Short mmCIF file of C-alpha atoms and ligand atoms in Angstrom, two decimals:
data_model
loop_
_atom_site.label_atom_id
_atom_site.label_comp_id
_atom_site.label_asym_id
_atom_site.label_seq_id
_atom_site.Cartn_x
_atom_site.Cartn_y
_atom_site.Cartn_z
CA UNK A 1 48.71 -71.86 43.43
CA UNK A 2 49.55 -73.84 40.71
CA UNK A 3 51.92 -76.13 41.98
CA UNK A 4 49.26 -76.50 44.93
CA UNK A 5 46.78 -77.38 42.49
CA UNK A 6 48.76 -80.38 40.76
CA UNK A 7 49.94 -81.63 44.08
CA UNK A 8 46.35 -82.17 45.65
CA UNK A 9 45.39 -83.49 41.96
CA UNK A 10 47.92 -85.94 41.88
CA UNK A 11 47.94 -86.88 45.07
CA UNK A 12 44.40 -87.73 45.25
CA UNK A 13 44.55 -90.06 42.32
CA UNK A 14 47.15 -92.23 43.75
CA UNK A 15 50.77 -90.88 42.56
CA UNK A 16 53.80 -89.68 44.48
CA UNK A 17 53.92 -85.92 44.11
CA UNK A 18 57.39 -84.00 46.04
CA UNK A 19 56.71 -80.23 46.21
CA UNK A 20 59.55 -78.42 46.55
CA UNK A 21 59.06 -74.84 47.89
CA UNK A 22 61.46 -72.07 48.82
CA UNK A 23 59.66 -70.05 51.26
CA UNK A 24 58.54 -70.76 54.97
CA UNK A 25 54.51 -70.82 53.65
CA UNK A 26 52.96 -72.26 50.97
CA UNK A 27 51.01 -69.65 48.09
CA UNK A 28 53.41 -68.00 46.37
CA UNK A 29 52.16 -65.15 45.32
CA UNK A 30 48.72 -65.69 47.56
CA UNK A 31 50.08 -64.36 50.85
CA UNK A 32 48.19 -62.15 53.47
CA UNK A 33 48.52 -60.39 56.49
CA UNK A 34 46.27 -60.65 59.67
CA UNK A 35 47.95 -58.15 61.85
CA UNK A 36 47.30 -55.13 60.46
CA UNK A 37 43.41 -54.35 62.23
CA UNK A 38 41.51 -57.12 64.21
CA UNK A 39 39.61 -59.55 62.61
CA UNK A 40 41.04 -58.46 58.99
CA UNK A 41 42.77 -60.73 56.41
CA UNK A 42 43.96 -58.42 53.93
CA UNK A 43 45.76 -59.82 50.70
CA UNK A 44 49.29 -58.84 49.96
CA UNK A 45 49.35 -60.28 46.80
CA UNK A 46 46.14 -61.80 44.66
CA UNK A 47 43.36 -60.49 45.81
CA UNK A 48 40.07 -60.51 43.62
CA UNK A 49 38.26 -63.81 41.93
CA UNK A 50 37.82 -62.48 38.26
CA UNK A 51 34.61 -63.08 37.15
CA UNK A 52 33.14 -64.67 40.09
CA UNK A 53 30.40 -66.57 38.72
CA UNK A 54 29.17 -69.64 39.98
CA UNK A 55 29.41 -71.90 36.74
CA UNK A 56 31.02 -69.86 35.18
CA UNK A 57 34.89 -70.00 36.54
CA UNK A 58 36.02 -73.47 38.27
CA UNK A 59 38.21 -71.13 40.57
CA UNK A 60 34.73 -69.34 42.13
CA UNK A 61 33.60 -72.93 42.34
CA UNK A 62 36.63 -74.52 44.00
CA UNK A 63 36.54 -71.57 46.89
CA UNK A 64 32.46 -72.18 47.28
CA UNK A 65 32.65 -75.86 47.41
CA UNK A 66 35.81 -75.63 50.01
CA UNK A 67 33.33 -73.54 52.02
CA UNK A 68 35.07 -70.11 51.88
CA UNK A 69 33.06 -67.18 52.20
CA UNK A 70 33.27 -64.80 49.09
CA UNK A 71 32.84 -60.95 49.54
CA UNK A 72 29.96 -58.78 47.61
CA UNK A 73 31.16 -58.29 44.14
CA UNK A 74 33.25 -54.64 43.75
CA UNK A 75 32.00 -52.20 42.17
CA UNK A 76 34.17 -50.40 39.85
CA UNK A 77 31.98 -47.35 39.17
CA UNK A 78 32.04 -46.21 42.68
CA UNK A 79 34.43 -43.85 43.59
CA UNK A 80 35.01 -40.35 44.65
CA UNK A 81 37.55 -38.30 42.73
CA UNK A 82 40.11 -35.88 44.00
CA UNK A 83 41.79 -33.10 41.60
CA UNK A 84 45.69 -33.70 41.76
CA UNK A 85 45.75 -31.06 44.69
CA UNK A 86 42.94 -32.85 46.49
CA UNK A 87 39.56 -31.12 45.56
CA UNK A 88 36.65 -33.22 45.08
CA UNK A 89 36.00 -33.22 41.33
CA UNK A 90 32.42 -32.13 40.04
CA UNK A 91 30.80 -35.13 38.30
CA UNK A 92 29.37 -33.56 35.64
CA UNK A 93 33.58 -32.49 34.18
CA UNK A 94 34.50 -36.35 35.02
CA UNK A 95 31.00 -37.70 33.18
CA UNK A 96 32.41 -35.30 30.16
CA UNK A 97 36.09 -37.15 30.22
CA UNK A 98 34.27 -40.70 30.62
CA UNK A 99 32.08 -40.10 27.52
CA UNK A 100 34.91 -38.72 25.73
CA UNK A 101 37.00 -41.77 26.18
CA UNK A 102 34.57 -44.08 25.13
CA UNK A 103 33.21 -42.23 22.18
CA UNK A 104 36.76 -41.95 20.97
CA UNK A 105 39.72 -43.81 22.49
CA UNK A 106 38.01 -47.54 23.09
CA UNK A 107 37.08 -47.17 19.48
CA UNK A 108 40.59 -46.37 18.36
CA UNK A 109 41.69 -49.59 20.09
CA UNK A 110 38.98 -51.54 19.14
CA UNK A 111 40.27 -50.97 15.83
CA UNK A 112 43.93 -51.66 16.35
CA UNK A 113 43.37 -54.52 18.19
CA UNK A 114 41.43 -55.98 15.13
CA UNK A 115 43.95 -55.17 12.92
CA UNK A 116 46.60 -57.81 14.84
CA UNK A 117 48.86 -59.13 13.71
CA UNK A 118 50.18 -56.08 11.71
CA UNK A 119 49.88 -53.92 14.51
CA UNK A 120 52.65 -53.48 17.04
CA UNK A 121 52.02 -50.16 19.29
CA UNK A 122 52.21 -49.85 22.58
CA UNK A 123 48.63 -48.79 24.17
CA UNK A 124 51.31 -45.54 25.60
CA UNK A 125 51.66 -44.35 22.06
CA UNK A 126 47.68 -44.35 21.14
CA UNK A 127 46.78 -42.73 24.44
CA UNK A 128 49.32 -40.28 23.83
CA UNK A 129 48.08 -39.67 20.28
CA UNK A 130 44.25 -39.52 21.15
CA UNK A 131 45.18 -36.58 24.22
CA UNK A 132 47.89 -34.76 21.75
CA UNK A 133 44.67 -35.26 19.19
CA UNK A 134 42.23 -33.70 21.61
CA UNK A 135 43.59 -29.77 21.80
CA UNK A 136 40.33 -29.18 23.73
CA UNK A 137 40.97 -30.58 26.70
CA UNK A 138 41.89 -28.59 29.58
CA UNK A 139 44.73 -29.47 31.92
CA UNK A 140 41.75 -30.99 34.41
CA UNK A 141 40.32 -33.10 31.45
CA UNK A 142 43.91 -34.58 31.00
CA UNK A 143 44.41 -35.14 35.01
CA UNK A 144 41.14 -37.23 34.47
CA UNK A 145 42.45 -39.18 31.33
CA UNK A 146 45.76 -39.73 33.13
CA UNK A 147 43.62 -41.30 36.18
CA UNK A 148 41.39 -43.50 34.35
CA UNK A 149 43.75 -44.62 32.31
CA UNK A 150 46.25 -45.50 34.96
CA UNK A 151 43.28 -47.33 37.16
CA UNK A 152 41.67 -49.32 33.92
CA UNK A 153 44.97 -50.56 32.05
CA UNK A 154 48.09 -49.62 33.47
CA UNK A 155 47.06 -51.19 36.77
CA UNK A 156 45.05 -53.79 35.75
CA UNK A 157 47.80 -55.28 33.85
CA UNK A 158 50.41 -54.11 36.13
CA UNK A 159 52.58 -52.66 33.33
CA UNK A 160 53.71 -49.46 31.63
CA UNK A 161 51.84 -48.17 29.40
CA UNK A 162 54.55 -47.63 27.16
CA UNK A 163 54.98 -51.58 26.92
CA UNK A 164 51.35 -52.90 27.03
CA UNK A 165 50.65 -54.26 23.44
CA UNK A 166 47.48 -52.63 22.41
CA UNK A 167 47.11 -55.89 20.15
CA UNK A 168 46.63 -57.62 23.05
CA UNK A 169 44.25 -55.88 25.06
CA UNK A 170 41.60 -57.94 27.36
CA UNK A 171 43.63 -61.34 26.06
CA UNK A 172 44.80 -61.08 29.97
CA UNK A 173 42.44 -59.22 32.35
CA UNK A 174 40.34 -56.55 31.58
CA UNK A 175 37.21 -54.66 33.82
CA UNK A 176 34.74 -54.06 34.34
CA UNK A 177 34.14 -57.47 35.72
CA UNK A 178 32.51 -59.45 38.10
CA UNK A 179 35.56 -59.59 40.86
CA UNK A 180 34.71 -60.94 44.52
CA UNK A 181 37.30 -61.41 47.15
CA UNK A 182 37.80 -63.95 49.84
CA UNK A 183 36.79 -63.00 53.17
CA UNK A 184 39.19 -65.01 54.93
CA UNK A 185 42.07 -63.77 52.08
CA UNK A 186 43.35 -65.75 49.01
CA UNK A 187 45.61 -67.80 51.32
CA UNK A 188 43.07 -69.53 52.46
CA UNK A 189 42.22 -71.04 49.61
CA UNK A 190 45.83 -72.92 49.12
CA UNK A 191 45.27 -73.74 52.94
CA UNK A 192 42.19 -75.41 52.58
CA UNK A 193 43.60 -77.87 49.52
CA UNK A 194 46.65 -78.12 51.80
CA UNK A 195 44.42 -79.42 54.78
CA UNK A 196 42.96 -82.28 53.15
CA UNK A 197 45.97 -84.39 53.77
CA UNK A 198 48.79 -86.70 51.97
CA UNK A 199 50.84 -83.47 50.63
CA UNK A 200 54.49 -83.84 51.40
CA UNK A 201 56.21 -80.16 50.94
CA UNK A 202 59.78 -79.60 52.10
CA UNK A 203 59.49 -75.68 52.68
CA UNK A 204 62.86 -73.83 52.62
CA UNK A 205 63.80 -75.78 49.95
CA UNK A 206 65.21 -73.45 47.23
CA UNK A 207 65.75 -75.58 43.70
CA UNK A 208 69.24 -73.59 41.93
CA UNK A 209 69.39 -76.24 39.02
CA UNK A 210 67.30 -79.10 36.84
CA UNK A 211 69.33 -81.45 34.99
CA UNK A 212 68.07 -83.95 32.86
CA UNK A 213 69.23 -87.17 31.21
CA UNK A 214 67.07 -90.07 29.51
CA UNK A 215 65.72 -91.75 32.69
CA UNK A 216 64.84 -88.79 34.93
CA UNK A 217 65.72 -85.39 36.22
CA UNK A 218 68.11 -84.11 38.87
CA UNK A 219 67.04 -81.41 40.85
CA UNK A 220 69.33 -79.66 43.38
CA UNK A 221 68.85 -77.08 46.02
CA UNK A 222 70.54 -74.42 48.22
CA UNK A 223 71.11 -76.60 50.75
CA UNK A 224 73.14 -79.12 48.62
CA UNK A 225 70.38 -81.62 48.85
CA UNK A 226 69.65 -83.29 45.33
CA UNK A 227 66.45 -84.63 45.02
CA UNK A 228 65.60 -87.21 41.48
CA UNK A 229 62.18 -88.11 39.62
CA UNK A 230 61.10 -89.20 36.27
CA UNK A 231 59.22 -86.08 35.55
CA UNK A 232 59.36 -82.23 37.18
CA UNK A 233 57.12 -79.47 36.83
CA UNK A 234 58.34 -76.02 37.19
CA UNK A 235 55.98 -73.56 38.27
CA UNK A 236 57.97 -70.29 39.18
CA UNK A 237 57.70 -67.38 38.19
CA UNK A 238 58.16 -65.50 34.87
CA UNK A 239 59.99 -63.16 36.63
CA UNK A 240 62.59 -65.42 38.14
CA UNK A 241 62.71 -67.31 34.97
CA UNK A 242 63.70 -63.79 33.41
CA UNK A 243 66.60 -63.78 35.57
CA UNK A 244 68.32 -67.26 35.51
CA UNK A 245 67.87 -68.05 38.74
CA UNK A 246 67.70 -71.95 38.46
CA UNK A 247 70.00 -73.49 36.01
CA UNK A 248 68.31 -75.85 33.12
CA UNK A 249 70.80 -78.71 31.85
CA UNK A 250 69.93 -79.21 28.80
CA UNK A 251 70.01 -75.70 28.40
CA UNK A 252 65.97 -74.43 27.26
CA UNK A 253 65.39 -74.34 23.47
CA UNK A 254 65.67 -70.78 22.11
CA UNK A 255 62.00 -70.23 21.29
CA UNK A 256 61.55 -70.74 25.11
CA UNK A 257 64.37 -68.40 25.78
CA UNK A 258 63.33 -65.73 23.57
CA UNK A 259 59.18 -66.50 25.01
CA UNK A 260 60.73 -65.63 28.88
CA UNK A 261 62.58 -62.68 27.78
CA UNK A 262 59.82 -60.79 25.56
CA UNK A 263 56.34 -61.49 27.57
CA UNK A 264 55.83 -58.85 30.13
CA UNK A 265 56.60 -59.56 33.84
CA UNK A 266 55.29 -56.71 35.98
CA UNK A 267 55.35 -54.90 39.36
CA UNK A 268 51.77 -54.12 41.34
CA UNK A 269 52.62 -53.26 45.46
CA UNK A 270 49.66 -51.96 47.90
CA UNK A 271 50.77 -49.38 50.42
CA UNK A 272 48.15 -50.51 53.67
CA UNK A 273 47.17 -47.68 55.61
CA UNK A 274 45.00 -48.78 59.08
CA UNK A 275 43.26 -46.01 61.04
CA UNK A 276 41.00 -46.13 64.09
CA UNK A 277 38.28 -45.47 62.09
CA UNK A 278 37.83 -43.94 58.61
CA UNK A 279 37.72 -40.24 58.12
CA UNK A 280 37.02 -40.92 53.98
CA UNK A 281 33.76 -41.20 52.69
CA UNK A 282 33.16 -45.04 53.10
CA UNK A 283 30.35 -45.26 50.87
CA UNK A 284 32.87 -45.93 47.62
CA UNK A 285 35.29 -48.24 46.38
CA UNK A 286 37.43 -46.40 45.21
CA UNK A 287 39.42 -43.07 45.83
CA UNK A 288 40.77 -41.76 43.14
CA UNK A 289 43.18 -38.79 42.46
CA UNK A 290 43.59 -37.00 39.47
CA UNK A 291 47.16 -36.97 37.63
CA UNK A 292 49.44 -34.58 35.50
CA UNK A 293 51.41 -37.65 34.12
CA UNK A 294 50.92 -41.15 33.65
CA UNK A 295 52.56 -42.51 36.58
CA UNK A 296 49.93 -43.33 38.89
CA UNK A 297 51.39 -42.18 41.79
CA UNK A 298 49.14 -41.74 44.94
CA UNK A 299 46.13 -42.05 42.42
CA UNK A 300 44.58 -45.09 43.47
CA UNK A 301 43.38 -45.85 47.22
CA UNK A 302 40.91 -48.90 47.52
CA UNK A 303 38.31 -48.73 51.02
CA UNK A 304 38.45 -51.85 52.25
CA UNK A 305 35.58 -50.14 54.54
CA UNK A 306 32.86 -51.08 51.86
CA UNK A 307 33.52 -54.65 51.73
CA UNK A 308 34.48 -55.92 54.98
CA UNK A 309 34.17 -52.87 57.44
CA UNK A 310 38.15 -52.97 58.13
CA UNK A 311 39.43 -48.99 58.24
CA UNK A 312 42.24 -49.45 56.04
CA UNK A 313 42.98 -47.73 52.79
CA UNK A 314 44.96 -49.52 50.52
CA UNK A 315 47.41 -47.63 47.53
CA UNK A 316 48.00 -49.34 44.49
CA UNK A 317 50.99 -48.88 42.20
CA UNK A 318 52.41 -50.86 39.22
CA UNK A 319 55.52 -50.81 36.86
CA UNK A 320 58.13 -48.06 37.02
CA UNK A 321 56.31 -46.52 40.05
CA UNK A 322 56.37 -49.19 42.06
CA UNK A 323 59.58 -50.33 41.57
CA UNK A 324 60.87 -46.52 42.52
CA UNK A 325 58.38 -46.63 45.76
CA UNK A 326 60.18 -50.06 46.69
CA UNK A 327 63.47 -48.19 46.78
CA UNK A 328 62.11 -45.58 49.78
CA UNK A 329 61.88 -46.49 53.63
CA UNK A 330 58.76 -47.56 55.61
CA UNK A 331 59.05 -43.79 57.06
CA UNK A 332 58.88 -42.29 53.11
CA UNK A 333 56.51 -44.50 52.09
CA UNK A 334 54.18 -43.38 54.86
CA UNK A 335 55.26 -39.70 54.87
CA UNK A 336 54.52 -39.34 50.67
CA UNK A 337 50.75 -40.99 51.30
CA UNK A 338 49.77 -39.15 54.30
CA UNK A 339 50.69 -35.98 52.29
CA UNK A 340 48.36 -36.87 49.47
CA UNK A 341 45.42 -38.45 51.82
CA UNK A 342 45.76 -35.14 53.88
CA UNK A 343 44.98 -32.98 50.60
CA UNK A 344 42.01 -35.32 50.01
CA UNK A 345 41.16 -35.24 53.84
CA UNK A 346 42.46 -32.15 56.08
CA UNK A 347 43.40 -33.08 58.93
CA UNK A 348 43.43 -36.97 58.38
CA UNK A 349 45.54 -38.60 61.27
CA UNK A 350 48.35 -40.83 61.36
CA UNK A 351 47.92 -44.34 60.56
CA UNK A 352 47.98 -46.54 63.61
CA UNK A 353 49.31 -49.65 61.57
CA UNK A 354 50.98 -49.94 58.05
CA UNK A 355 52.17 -52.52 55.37
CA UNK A 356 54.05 -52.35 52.31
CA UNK A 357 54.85 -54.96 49.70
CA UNK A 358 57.40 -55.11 47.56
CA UNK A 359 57.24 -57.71 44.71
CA UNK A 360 60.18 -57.02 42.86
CA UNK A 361 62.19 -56.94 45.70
CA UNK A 362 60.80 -60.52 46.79
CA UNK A 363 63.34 -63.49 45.18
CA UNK A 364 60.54 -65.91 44.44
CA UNK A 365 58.46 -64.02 42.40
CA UNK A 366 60.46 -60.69 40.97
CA UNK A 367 57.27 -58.93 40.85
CA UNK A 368 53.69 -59.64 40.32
CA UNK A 369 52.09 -60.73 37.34
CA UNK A 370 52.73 -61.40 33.43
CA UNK A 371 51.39 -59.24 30.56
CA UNK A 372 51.22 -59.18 27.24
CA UNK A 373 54.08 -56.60 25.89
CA UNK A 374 54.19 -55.06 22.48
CA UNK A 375 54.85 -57.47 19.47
CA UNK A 376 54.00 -60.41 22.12
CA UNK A 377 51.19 -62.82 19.93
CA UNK A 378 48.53 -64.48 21.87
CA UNK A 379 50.84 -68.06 21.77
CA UNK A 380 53.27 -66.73 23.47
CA UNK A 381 51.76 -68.29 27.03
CA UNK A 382 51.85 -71.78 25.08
CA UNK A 383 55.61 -71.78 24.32
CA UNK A 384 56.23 -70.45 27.35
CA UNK A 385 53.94 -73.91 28.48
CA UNK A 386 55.80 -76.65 26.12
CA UNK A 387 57.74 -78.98 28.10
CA UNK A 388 61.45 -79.31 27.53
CA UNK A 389 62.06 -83.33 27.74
CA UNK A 390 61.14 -84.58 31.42
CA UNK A 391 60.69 -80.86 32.62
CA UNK A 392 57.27 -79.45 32.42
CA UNK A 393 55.78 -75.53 33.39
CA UNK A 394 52.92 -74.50 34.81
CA UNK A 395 52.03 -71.39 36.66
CA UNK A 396 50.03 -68.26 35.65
CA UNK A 397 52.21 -67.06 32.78
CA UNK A 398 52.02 -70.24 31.07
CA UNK A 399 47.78 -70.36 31.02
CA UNK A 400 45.32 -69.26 28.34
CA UNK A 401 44.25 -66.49 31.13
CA UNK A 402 47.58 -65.67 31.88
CA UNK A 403 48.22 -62.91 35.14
CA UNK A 404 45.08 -64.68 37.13
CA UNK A 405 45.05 -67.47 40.04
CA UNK A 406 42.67 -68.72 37.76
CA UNK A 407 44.92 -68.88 34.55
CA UNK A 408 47.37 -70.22 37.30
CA UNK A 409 44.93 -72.76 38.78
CA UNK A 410 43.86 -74.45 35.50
CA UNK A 411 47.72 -74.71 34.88
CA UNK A 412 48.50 -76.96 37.23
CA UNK A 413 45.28 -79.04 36.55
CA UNK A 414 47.04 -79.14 32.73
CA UNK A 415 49.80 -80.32 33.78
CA UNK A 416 48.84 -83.06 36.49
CA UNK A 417 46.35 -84.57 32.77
CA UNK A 418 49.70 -84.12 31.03
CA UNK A 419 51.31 -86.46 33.64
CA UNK A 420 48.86 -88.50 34.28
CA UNK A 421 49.20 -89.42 30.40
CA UNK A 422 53.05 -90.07 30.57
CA UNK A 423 53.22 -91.89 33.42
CA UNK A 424 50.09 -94.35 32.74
CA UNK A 425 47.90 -95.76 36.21
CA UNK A 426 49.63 -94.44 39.71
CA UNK A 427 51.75 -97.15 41.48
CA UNK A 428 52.12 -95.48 44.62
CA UNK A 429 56.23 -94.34 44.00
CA UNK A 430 56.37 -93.57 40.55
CA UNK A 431 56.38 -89.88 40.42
C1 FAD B 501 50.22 -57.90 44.23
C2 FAD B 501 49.52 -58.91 43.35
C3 FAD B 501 48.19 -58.73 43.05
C4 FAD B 501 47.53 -59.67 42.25
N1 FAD B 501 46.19 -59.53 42.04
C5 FAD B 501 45.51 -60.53 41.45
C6 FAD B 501 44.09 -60.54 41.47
O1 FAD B 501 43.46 -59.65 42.05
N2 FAD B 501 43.45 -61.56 40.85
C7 FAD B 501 44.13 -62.58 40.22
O2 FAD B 501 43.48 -63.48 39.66
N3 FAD B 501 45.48 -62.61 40.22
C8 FAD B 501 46.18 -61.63 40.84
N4 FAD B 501 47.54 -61.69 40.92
C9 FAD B 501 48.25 -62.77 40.20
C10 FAD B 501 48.19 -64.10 40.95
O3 FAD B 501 48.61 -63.91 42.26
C11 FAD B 501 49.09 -65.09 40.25
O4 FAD B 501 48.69 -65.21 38.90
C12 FAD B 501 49.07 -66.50 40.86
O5 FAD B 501 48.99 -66.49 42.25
C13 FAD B 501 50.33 -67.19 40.40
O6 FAD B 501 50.39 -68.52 40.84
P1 FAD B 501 51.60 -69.42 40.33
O7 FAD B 501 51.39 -70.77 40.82
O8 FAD B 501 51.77 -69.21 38.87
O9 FAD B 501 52.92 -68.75 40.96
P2 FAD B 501 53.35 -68.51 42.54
O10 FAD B 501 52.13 -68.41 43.32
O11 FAD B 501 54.25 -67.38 42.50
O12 FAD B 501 54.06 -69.87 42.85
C14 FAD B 501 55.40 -70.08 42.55
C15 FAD B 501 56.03 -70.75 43.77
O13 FAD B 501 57.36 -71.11 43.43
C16 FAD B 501 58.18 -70.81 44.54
N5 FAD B 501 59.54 -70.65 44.01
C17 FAD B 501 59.99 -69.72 43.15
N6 FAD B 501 61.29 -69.94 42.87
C18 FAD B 501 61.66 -71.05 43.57
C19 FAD B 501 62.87 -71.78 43.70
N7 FAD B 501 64.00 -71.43 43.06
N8 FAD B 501 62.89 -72.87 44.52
C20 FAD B 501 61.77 -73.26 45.18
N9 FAD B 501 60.59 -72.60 45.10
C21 FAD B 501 60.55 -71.50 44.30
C22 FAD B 501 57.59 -69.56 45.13
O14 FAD B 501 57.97 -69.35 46.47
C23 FAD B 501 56.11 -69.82 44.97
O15 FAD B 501 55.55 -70.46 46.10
C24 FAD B 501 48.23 -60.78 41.72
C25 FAD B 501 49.58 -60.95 42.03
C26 FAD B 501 50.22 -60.03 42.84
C27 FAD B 501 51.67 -60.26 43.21
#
């Protein structure tokens, strides 16, 4: 998205923009699939506009003035809930949970998160304290604690909970909020800046190394191709900056080094389950499944049924559970959700179609999204943003709303000012 977004910029005010991009499709981390049900576009990767509010967030107003159709806004307080073992759960126990955890637990973080920068806990450690705290609570009450918090943090910010900084909290995303998706899916977004015109992309063009001397910047690929400019912006991700994969000559300075290695990079995958026609009740967002631990496994199923009328179900899971999901077959994958969605549903039939993603497994991106990790400050997304000589960063883990198309979005518009400003009026080749 972000490189996207400084391409078209540049590229409409006159200068000579190169994208390089490693895969066979543009998007990055905005990918979709159209093959799972007819007519359906569902995301793979990004899928909601945060705070979808005309005026209000340049990304909402970017996808309405391109045209794209926007879905009705989700609704985070619908959902059904399921006992671990797949019993609908009376309301009145879940309203009891819900009003216990924001009587007593929001609070609690409220506080800590005021008392930055001192504080340097883990959002895992003052969960754990606040159930160890509450003696009252029955094994169901903690099955319901484990599930909301596992749907409203852990998920949300794609992390463990044992490494989210509580200092932090809501600096990235937080709900509820107004979230809309795109009808046609987030791809079509990048498409539609794409389609305007002039953008010259080589795809299949992985960059392994950026060397840079006084005049410009060397940048070669796979395929032994070396390609020069006065300026580069990198824009992958934090993920596969965490891991070396393209060389930097001059080496980057060590506050940059030590920004990559301590922000959080994280791991969300959807497990896409298509049926003939749904057997779940339809009327809710959400399915969700009570826990014994904090894993989240098999606890959250979005119904893509409410927005868009599609009969797919679609699992969500983050972190350490993902990453140990991505190690199983297609045939596990599918075998471990039938057996929960079964419990929740006897008698629930086979899929006819499936999907799995697997972030972390993917080269390009190395999982999902940044997050803030315990002891991370708020600046961290600016260092992680300073150029280093002729090489500039964008993308989302560089923004002031880092983890978001949006954050990643407004990066690339920062950049293409930043440019703009070194390399004075276009001249047609001089970028
Ligand atoms: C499963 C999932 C769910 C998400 N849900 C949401 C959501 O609901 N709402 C939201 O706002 N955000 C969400 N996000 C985050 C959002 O997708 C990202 O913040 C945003 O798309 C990142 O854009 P970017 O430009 O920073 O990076 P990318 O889109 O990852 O772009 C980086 C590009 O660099 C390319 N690249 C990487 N390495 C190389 C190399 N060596 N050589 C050449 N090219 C290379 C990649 O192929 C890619 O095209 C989600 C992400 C995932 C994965």
């Amino acid at each position: 998205m972000s490189g996207i977004a400084l391409a078209r910029n540049l590229t409409d005010a006159g200068y000579r923009v190169l994208v390089l991009e490693g895969r066979d499709r543009v998007g990055g981390r905005l990918n979709s699939t159209t093959t799972v049900a007819p007519g359906s576009h569902v995301d793979l990767g990004a899928m909601w506009i945060h705070d979808g509010i005309a005026g209000r967030n340049p990304l909402y107003d970017l996808v309405v003035s391109l045209g794209l159709k926007v879905s009705p806004r989700q609704d985070y307080g619908s959902i059904a809930t399921f006992s671990y073992t797949g019993q609908r759960t009376n309301r009145s126990s879940f309203g009891r949970m819900f009003s216990s955890w924001y009587s007593q637990l929001q609070p609690a973080l409220a506080r800590l998160k005021g008392a930055t920068p001192a504080d340097n806990r883990s959002f895992g450690d003052v969960y754990g304290e606040w159930l160890a705290a509450n003696t009252q609570f029955t094994a169901a009450d903690r099955g319901q604690a484990n599930m909301m918090m596992n749907t409203n943090y852990q998920s949300l910010l794609n992390g463990n909970v044992t490494q989210l900084s509580v200092a932090r909290l809501g600096d990235a995303k937080s709900i509820p909020a107004v979230d809309v998706m795109l009808k046609d899916g987030f791809p079509a977004l990048v498409d539609a800046l794409v389609a305007k015109g002039g953008l010259d992309i080589r795809k299949n063009t992985v960059v392994t190394s950026v060397q840079q001397d006084g005049d410009g910047v060397i940048v070669a690929t796979a395929d032994g191709t070396n390609y020069t400019a006065p300026y580069v912006v990198m824009t992958q991700t934090l993920g596969t900056l965490k891991a070396g994969d393209i060389v930097f000559d001059p080496e980057l300075p060590p506050e940059k080094l030590q920004a990559i290695e301590e922000m959080g990079f994280g791991v969300l995958d959807k497990a896409l389950f298509v049926f003939d026609k749904p057997f779940w009740d339809t009327s809710v967002d959400f399915l969700l499944r009570e826990m014994p631990d904090w894993s989240g496994r098999w606890s959250i199923f979005l119904n893509y049924h409410k927005l868009f009328g599609w009969p797919i179900l679609a699992a969500i899971h983050v972190a350490d559970t993902a990453r140990e999901l991505e190690k199983l077959t297609d045939e596990q994958v599918i075998g471990e959700g039938m057996a929960v969605l079964r419990q929740l549903y006897p008698g629930a039939p086979q899929p006819v179609q499936t999907a799995f993603t697997r972030w972390a497994a993917e080269p390009l991106s190395r999982g999902a999204y940044s997050y803030f990790a315990v002891g991370n400050p708020k600046n961290i997304t600016r260092t992680l943003a300073q150029p280093h000589g002729r090489v500039l960063f964008a993308g989302e883990a560089t923004s002031d709303k880092p983890a978001t198309v949006l954050g990643a979005y407004l990066s690339g518009l920062r950049e293409a000012e930043r440019l703009r400003t070194l390399l004075g009026k276009p001249t047609g080749t001089s970028a």
